[in-house]
PDB file of C-alpha atoms and ligand atoms in Angstrom:
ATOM      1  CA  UNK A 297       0.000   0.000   0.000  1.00  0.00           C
ATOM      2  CA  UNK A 298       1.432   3.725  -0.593  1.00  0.00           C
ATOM      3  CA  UNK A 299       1.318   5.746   2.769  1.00  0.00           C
ATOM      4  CA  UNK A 300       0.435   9.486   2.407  1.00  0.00           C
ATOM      5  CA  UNK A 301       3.075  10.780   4.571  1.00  0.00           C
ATOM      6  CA  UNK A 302       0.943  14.082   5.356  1.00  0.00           C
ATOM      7  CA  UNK A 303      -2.555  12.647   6.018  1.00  0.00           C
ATOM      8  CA  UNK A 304      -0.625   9.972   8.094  1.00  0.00           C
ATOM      9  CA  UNK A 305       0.581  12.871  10.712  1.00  0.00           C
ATOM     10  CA  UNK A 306      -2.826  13.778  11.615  1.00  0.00           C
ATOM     11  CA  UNK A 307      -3.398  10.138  12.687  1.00  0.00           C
ATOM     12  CA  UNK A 308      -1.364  11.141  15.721  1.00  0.00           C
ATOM     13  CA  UNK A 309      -3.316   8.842  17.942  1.00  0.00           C
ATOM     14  CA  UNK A 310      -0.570   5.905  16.376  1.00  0.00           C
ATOM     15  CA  UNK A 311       2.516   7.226  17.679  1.00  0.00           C
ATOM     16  CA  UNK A 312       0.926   8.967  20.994  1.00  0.00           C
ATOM     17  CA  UNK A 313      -0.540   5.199  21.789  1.00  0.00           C
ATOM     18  CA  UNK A 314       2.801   3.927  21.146  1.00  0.00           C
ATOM     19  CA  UNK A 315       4.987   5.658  23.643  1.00  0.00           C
ATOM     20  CA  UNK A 316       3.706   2.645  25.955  1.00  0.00           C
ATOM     21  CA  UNK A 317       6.055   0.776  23.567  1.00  0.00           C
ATOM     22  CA  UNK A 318       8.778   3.061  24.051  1.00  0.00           C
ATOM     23  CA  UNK A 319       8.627   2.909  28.090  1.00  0.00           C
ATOM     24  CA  UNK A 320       8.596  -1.371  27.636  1.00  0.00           C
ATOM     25  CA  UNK A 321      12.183  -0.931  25.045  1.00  0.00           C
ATOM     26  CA  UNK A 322      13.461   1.114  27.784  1.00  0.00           C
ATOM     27  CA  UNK A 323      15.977   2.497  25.856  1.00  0.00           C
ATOM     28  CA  UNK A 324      19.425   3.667  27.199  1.00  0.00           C
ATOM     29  CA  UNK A 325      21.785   6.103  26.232  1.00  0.00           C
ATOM     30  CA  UNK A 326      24.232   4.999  24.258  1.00  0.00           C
ATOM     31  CA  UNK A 327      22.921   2.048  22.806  1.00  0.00           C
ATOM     32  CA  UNK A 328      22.421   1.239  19.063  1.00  0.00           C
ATOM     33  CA  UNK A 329      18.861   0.863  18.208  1.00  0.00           C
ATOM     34  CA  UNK A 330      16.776   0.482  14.694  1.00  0.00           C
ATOM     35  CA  UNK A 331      13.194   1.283  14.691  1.00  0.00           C
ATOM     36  CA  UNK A 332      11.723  -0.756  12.000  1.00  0.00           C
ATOM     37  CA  UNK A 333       8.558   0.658  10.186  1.00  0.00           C
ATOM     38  CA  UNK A 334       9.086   4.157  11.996  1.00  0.00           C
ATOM     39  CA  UNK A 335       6.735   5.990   9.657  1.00  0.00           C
ATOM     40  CA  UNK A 336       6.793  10.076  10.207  1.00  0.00           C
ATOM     41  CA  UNK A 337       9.346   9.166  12.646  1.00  0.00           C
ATOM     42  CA  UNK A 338       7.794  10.893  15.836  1.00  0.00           C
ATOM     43  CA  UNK A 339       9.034   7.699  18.119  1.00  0.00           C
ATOM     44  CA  UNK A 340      12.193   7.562  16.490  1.00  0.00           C
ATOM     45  CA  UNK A 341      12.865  10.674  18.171  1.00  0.00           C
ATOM     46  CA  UNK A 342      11.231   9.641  21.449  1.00  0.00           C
ATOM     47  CA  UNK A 343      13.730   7.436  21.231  1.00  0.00           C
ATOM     48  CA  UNK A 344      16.586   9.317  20.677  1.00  0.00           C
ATOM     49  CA  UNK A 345      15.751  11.333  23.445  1.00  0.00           C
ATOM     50  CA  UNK A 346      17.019   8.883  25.651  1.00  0.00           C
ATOM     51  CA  UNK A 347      20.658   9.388  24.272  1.00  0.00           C
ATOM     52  CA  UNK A 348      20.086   6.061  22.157  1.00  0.00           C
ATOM     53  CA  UNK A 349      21.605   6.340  18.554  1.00  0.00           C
ATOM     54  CA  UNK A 350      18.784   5.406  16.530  1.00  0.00           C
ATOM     55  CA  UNK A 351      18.195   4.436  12.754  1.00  0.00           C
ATOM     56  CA  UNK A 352      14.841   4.457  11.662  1.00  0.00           C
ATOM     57  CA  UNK A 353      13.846   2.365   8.537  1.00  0.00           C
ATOM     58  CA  UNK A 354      10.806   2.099   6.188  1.00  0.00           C
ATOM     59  CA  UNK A 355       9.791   1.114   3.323  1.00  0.00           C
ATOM     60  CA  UNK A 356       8.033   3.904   1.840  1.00  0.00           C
ATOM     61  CA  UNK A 357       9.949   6.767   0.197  1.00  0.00           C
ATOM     62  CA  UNK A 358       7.502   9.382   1.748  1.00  0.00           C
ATOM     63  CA  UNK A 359       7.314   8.287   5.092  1.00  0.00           C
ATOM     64  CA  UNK A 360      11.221   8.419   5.220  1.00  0.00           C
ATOM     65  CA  UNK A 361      11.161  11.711   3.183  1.00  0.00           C
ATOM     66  CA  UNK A 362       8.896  13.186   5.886  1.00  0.00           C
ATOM     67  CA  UNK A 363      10.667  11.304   8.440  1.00  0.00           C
ATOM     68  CA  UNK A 364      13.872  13.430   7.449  1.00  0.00           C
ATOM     69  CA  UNK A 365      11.910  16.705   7.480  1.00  0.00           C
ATOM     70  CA  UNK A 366      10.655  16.353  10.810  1.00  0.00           C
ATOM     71  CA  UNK A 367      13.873  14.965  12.282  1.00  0.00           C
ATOM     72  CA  UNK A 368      16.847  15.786  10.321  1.00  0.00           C
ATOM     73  CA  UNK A 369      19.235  15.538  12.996  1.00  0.00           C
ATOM     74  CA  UNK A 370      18.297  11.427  12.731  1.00  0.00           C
ATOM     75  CA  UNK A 371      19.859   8.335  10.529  1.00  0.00           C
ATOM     76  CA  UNK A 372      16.495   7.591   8.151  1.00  0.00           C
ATOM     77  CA  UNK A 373      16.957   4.991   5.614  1.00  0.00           C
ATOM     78  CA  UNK A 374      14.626   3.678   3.249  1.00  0.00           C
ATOM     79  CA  UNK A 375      14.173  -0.542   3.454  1.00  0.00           C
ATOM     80  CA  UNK A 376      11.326  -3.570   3.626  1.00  0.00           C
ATOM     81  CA  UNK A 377      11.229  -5.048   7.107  1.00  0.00           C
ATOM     82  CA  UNK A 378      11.658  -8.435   5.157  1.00  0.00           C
ATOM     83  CA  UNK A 379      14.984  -7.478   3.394  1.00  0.00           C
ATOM     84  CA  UNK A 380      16.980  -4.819   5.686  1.00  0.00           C
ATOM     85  CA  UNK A 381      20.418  -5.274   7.353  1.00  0.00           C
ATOM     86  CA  UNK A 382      22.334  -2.854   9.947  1.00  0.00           C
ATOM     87  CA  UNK A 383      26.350  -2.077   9.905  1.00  0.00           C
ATOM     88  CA  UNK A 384      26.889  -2.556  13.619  1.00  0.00           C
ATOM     89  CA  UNK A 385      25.242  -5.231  15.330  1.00  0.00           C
ATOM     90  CA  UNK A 386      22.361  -3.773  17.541  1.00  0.00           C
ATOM     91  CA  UNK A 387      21.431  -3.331  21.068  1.00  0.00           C
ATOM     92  CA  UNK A 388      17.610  -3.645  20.247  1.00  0.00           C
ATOM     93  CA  UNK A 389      14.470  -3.386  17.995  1.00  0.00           C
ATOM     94  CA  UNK A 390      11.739  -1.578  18.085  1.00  0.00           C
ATOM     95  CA  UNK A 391       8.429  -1.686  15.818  1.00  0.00           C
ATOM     96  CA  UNK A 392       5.086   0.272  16.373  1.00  0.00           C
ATOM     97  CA  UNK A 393       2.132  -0.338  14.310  1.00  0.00           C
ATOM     98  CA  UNK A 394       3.958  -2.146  11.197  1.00  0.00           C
ATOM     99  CA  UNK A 395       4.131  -6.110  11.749  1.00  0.00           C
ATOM    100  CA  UNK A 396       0.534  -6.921  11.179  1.00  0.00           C
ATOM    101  CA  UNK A 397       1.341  -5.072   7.575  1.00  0.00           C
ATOM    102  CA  UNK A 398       3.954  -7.398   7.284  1.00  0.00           C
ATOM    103  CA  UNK A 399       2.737 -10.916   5.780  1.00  0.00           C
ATOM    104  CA  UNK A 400       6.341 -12.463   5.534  1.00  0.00           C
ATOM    105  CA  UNK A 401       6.518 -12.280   9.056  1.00  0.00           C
ATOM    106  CA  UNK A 402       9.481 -15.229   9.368  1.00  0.00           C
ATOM    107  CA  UNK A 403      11.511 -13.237   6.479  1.00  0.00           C
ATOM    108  CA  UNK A 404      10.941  -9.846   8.999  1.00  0.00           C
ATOM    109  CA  UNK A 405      11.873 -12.020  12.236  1.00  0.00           C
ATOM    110  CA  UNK A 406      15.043 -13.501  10.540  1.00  0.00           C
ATOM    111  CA  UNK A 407      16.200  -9.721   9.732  1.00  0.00           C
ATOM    112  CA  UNK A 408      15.487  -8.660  12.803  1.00  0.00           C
ATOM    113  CA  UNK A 409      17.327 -11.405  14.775  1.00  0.00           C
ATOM    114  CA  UNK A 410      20.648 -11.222  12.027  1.00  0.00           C
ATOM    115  CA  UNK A 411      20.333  -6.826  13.070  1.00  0.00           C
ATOM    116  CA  UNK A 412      20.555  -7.933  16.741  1.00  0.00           C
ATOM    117  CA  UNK A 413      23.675  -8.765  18.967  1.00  0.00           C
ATOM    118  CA  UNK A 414      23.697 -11.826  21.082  1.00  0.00           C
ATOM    119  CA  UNK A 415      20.765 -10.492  24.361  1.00  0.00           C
ATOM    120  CA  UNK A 416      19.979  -7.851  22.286  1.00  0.00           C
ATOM    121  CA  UNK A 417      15.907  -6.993  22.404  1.00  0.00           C
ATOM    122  CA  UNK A 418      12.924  -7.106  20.326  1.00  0.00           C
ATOM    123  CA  UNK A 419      10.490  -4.500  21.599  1.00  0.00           C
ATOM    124  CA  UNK A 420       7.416  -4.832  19.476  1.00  0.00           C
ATOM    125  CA  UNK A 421       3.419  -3.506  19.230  1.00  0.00           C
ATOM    126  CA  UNK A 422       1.551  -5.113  16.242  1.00  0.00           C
ATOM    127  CA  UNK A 423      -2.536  -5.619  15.463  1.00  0.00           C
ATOM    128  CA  UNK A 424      -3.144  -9.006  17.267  1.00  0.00           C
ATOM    129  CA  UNK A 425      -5.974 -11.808  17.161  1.00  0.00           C
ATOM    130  CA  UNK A 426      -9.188  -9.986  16.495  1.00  0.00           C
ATOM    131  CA  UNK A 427      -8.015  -6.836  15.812  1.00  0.00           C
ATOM    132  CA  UNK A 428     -10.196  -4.214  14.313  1.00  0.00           C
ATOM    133  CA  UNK A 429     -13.031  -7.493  14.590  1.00  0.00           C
ATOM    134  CA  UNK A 430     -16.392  -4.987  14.206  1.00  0.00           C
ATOM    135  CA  UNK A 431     -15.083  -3.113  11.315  1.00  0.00           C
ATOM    136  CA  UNK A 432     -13.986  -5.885   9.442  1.00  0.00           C
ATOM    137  CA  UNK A 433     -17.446  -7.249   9.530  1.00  0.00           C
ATOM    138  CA  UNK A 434     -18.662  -4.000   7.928  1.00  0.00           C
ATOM    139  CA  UNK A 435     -16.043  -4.922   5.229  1.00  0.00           C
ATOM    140  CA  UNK A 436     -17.220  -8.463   4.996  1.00  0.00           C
ATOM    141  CA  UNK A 437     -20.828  -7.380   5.046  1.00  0.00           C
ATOM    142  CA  UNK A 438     -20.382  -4.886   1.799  1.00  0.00           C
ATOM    143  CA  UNK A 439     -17.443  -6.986   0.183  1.00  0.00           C
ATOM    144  CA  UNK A 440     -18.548 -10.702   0.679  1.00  0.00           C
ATOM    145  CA  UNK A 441     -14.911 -10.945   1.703  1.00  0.00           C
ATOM    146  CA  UNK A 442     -12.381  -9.482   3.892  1.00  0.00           C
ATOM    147  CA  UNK A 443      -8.954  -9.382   1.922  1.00  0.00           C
ATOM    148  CA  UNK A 444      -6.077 -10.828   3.319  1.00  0.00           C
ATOM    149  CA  UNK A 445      -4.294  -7.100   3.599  1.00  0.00           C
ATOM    150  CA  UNK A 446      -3.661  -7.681   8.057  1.00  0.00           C
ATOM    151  CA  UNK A 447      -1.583 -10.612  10.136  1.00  0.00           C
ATOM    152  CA  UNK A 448      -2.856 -10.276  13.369  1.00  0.00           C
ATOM    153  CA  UNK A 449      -1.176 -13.302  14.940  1.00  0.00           C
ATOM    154  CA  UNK A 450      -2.242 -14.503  18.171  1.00  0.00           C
ATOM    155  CA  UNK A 451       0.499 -14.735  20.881  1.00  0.00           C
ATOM    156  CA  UNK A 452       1.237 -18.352  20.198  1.00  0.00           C
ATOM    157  CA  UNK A 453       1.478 -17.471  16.539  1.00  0.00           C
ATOM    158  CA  UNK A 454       3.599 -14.840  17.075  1.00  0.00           C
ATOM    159  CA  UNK A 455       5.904 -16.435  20.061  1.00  0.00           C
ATOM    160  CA  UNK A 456       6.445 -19.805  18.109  1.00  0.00           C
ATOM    161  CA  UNK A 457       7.324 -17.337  14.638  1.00  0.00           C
ATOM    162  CA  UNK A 458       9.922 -15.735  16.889  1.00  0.00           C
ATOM    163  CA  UNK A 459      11.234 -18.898  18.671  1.00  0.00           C
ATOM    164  CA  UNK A 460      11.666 -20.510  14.916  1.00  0.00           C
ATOM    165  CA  UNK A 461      13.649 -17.262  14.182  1.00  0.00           C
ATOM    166  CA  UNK A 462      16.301 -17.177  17.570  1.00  0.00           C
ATOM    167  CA  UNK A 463      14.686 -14.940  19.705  1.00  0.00           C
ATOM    168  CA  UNK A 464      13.874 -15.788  23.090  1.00  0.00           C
ATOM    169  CA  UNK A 465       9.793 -14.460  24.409  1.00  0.00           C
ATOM    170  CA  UNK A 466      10.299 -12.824  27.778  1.00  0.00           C
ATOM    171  CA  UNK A 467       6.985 -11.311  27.728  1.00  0.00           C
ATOM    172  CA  UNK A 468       3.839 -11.241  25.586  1.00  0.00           C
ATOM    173  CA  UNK A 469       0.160  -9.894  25.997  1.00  0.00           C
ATOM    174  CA  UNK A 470      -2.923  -9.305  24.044  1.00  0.00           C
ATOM    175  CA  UNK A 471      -5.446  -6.698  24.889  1.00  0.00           C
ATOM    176  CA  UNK A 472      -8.269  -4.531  24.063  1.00  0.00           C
ATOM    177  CA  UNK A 473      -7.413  -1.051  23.773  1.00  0.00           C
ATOM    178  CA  UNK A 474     -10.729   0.853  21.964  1.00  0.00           C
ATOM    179  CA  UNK A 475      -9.977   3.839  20.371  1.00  0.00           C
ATOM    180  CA  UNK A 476     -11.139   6.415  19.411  1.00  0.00           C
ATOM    181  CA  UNK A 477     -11.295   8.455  16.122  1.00  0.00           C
ATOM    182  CA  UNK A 478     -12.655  12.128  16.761  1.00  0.00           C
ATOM    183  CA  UNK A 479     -15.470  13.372  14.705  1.00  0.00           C
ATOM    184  CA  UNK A 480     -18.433  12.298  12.511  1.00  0.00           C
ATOM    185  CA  UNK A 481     -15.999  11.858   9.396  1.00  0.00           C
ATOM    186  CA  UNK A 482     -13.411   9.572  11.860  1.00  0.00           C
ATOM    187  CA  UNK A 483     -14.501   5.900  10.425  1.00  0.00           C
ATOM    188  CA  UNK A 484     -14.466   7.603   6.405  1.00  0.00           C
ATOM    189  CA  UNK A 485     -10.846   9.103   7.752  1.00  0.00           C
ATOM    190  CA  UNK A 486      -9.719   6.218   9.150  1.00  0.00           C
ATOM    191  CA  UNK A 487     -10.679   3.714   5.569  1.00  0.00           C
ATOM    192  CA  UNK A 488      -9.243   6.369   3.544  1.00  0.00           C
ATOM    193  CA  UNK A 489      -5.907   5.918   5.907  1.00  0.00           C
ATOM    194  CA  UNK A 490      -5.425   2.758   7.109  1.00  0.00           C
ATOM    195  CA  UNK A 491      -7.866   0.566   4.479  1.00  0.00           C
ATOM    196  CA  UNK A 492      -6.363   2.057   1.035  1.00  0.00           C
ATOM    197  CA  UNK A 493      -5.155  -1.587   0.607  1.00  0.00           C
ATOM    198  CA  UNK A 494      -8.520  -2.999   0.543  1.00  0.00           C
ATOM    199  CA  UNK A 495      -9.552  -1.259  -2.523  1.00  0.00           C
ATOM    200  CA  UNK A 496     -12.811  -0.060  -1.647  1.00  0.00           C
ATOM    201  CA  UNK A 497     -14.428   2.177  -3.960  1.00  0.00           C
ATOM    202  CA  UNK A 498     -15.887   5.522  -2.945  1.00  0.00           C
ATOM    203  CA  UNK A 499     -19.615   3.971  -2.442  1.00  0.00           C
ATOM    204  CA  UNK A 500     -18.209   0.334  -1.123  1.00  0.00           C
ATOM    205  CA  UNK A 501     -16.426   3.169   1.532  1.00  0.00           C
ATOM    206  CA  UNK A 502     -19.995   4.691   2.048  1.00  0.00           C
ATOM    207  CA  UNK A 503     -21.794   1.777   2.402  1.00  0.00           C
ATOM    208  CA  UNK A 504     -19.342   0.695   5.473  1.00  0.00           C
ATOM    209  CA  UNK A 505     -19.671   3.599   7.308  1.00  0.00           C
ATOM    210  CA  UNK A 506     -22.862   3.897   7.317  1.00  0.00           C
ATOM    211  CA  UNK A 507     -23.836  -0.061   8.364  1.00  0.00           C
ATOM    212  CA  UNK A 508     -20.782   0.230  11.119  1.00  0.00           C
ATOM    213  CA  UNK A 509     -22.561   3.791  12.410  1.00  0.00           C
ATOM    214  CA  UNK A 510     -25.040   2.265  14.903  1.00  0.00           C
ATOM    215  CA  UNK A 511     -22.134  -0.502  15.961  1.00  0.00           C
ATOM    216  CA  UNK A 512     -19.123   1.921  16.778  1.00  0.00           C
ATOM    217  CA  UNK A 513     -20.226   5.324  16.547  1.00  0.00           C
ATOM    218  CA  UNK A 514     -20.840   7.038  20.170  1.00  0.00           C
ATOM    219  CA  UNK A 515     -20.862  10.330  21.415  1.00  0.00           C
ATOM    220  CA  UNK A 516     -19.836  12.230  18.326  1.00  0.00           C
ATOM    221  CA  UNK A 517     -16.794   9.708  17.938  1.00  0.00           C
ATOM    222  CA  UNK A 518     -15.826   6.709  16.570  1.00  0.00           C
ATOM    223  CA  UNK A 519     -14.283   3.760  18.693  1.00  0.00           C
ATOM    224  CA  UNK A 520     -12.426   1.859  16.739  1.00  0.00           C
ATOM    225  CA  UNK A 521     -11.971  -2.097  18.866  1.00  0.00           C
ATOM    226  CA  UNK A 522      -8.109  -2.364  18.428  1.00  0.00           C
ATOM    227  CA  UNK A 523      -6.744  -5.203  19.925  1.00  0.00           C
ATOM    228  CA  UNK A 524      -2.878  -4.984  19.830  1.00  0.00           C
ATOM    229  CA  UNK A 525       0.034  -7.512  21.136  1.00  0.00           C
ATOM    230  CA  UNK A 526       3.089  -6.585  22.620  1.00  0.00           C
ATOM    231  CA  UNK A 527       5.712  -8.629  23.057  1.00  0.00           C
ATOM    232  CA  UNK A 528       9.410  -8.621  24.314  1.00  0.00           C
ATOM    233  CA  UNK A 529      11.912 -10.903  23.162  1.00  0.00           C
ATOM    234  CA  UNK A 530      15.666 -11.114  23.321  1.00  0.00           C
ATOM    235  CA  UNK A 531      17.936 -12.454  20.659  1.00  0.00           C
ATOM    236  CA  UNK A 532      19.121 -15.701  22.221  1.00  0.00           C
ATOM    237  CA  UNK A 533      23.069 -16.195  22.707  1.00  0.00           C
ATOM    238  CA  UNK A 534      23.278 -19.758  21.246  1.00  0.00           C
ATOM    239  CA  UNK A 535      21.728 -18.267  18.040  1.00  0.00           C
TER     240      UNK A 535
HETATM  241  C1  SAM B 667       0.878   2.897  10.984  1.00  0.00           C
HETATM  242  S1  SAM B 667       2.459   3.339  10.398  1.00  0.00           S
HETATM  243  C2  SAM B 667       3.397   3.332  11.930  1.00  0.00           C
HETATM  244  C3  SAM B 667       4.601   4.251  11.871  1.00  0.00           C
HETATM  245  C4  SAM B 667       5.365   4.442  13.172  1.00  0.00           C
HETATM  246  N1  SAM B 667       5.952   3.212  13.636  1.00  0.00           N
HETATM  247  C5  SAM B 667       4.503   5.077  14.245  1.00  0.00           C
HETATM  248  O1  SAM B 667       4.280   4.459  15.282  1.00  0.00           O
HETATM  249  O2  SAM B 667       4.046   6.216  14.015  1.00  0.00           O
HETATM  250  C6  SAM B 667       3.015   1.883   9.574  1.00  0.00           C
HETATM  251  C7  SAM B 667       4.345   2.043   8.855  1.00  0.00           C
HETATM  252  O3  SAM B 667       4.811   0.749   8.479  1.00  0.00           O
HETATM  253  C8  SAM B 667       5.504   0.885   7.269  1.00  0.00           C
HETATM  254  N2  SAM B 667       5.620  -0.436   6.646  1.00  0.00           N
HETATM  255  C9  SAM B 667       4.607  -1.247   6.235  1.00  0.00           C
HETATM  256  N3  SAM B 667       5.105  -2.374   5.707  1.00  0.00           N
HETATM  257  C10 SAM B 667       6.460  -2.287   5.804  1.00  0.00           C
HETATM  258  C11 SAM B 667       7.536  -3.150   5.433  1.00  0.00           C
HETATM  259  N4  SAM B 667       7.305  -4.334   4.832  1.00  0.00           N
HETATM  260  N5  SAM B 667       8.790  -2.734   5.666  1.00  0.00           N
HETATM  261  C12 SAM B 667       9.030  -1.532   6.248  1.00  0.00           C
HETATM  262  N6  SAM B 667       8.059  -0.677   6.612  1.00  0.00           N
HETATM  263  C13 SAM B 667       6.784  -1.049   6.403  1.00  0.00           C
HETATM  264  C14 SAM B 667       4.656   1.865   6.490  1.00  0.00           C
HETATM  265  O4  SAM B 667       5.360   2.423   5.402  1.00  0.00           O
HETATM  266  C15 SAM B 667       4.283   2.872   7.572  1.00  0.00           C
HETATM  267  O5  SAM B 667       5.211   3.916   7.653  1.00  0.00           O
END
């Protein structure tokens, strides 16, 4: 899918619900870390706050172009989670919002575990099992089909993925976290956004909104049922 690196910053709820993920890297100054899928790159520089070196990496030109604008003081560099390598081996990984875009998920672990040294960390967020459930039955309902765009791996999915790839789980958890999307255009916003992959048409578009309106619409705002998984793992030492 192409990201529209401008209409993506005003969907500020991603990286402001992902400094949770930040706290759980615990980053320290000094270390070496990559932050894979990092978008606009507003938790790249969260990041770098801490006195980490940081390298963000994406796949898509804009996000990394914007990336640079925002942040030009950061190491941006344009790559596929499935196919990216580092220089120096690293002290950890970080990923917000990307994995469940990611359908080669075992080509993406293997990177990430070759990037890492021996202990080093896997911080991660991702859609999990059941993400998003409601609104995909608005797309099923108008479709006949949901595409296969999403992974949203459960955490024995995700853990035995990981353990095939070298990295140790140290912790893992899968919970509800509704959110919300201000305004009566928020669920329209958030298809144009997020759902460009599933190649709705402007009435297919229409026709969702409107069935999902009496399911997730409340208060003047749209609650969205995320469902995310966040796991920690650690690159193990006997590889
Ligand atoms: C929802 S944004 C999250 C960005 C950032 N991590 C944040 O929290 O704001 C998802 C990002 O994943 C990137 N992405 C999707 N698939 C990717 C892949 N295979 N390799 C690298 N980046 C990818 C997109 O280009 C986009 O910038």
């Amino acid at each position: 899918m192409k990201w529209d690196a401008q209409q993506y910053q005003k969907h500020s709820f991603v990286w402001q619900l992902g400094e949770g993920v930040v706290e759980m890297l615990a980053p320290q100054a000094g270390e070496l870390i990559v932050d894979l899928g990092c978008g606009s790159g507003q938790l790249t520089a969260r990041i770098a706050e801490s006195g980490a070196r940081v390298i963000g990496i994406d796949r898509s030109t804009e996000m990394i172009a914007q990336a640079r604008a925002n942040f030009p003081a950061i190491d941006f560099r344009v790559a596929d989670a499935t196919d990216f390598r580092v220089d120096e081996p690293a002290d950890a990984v970080f990923s917000n919002a990307v994995l469940h875009w990611v359908r080669d998920a075992g080509a993406a672990i293997s990177c990430v575990a070759s990037a890492l040294k021996p202990g080093g960390r896997f911080a991660l967020e991702m859609g999990g099992r059941g993400n998003t459930r409601t609104l995909l039955e608005g797309v099923r309902e108008v479709l006949g089909r949901v595409p296969e765009v999403w992974f949203y791996p459960s955490i024995a999915e995700y853990s035995a993925l990981l353990e095939q790839g070298g990295l140790e789980v140290r912790f893992a958890t899968l919970f509800d976290r509704p959110t919300v999307i201000e305004g009566e255009n928020g669920m329209d916003d958030w298809l144009k956004m997020f759902g460009g992959a599933l190649g709705l048409s402007d009435r297919e578009r229409g026709e969702i909104v409107r069935r999902l309106r009496g399911r997730m619409f409340r208060d003047g705002n749209w609650v969205i049922d995320y469902r995310r998984l966040r796991v920690v793992a650690v690159r193990r030492a006997d590889g």
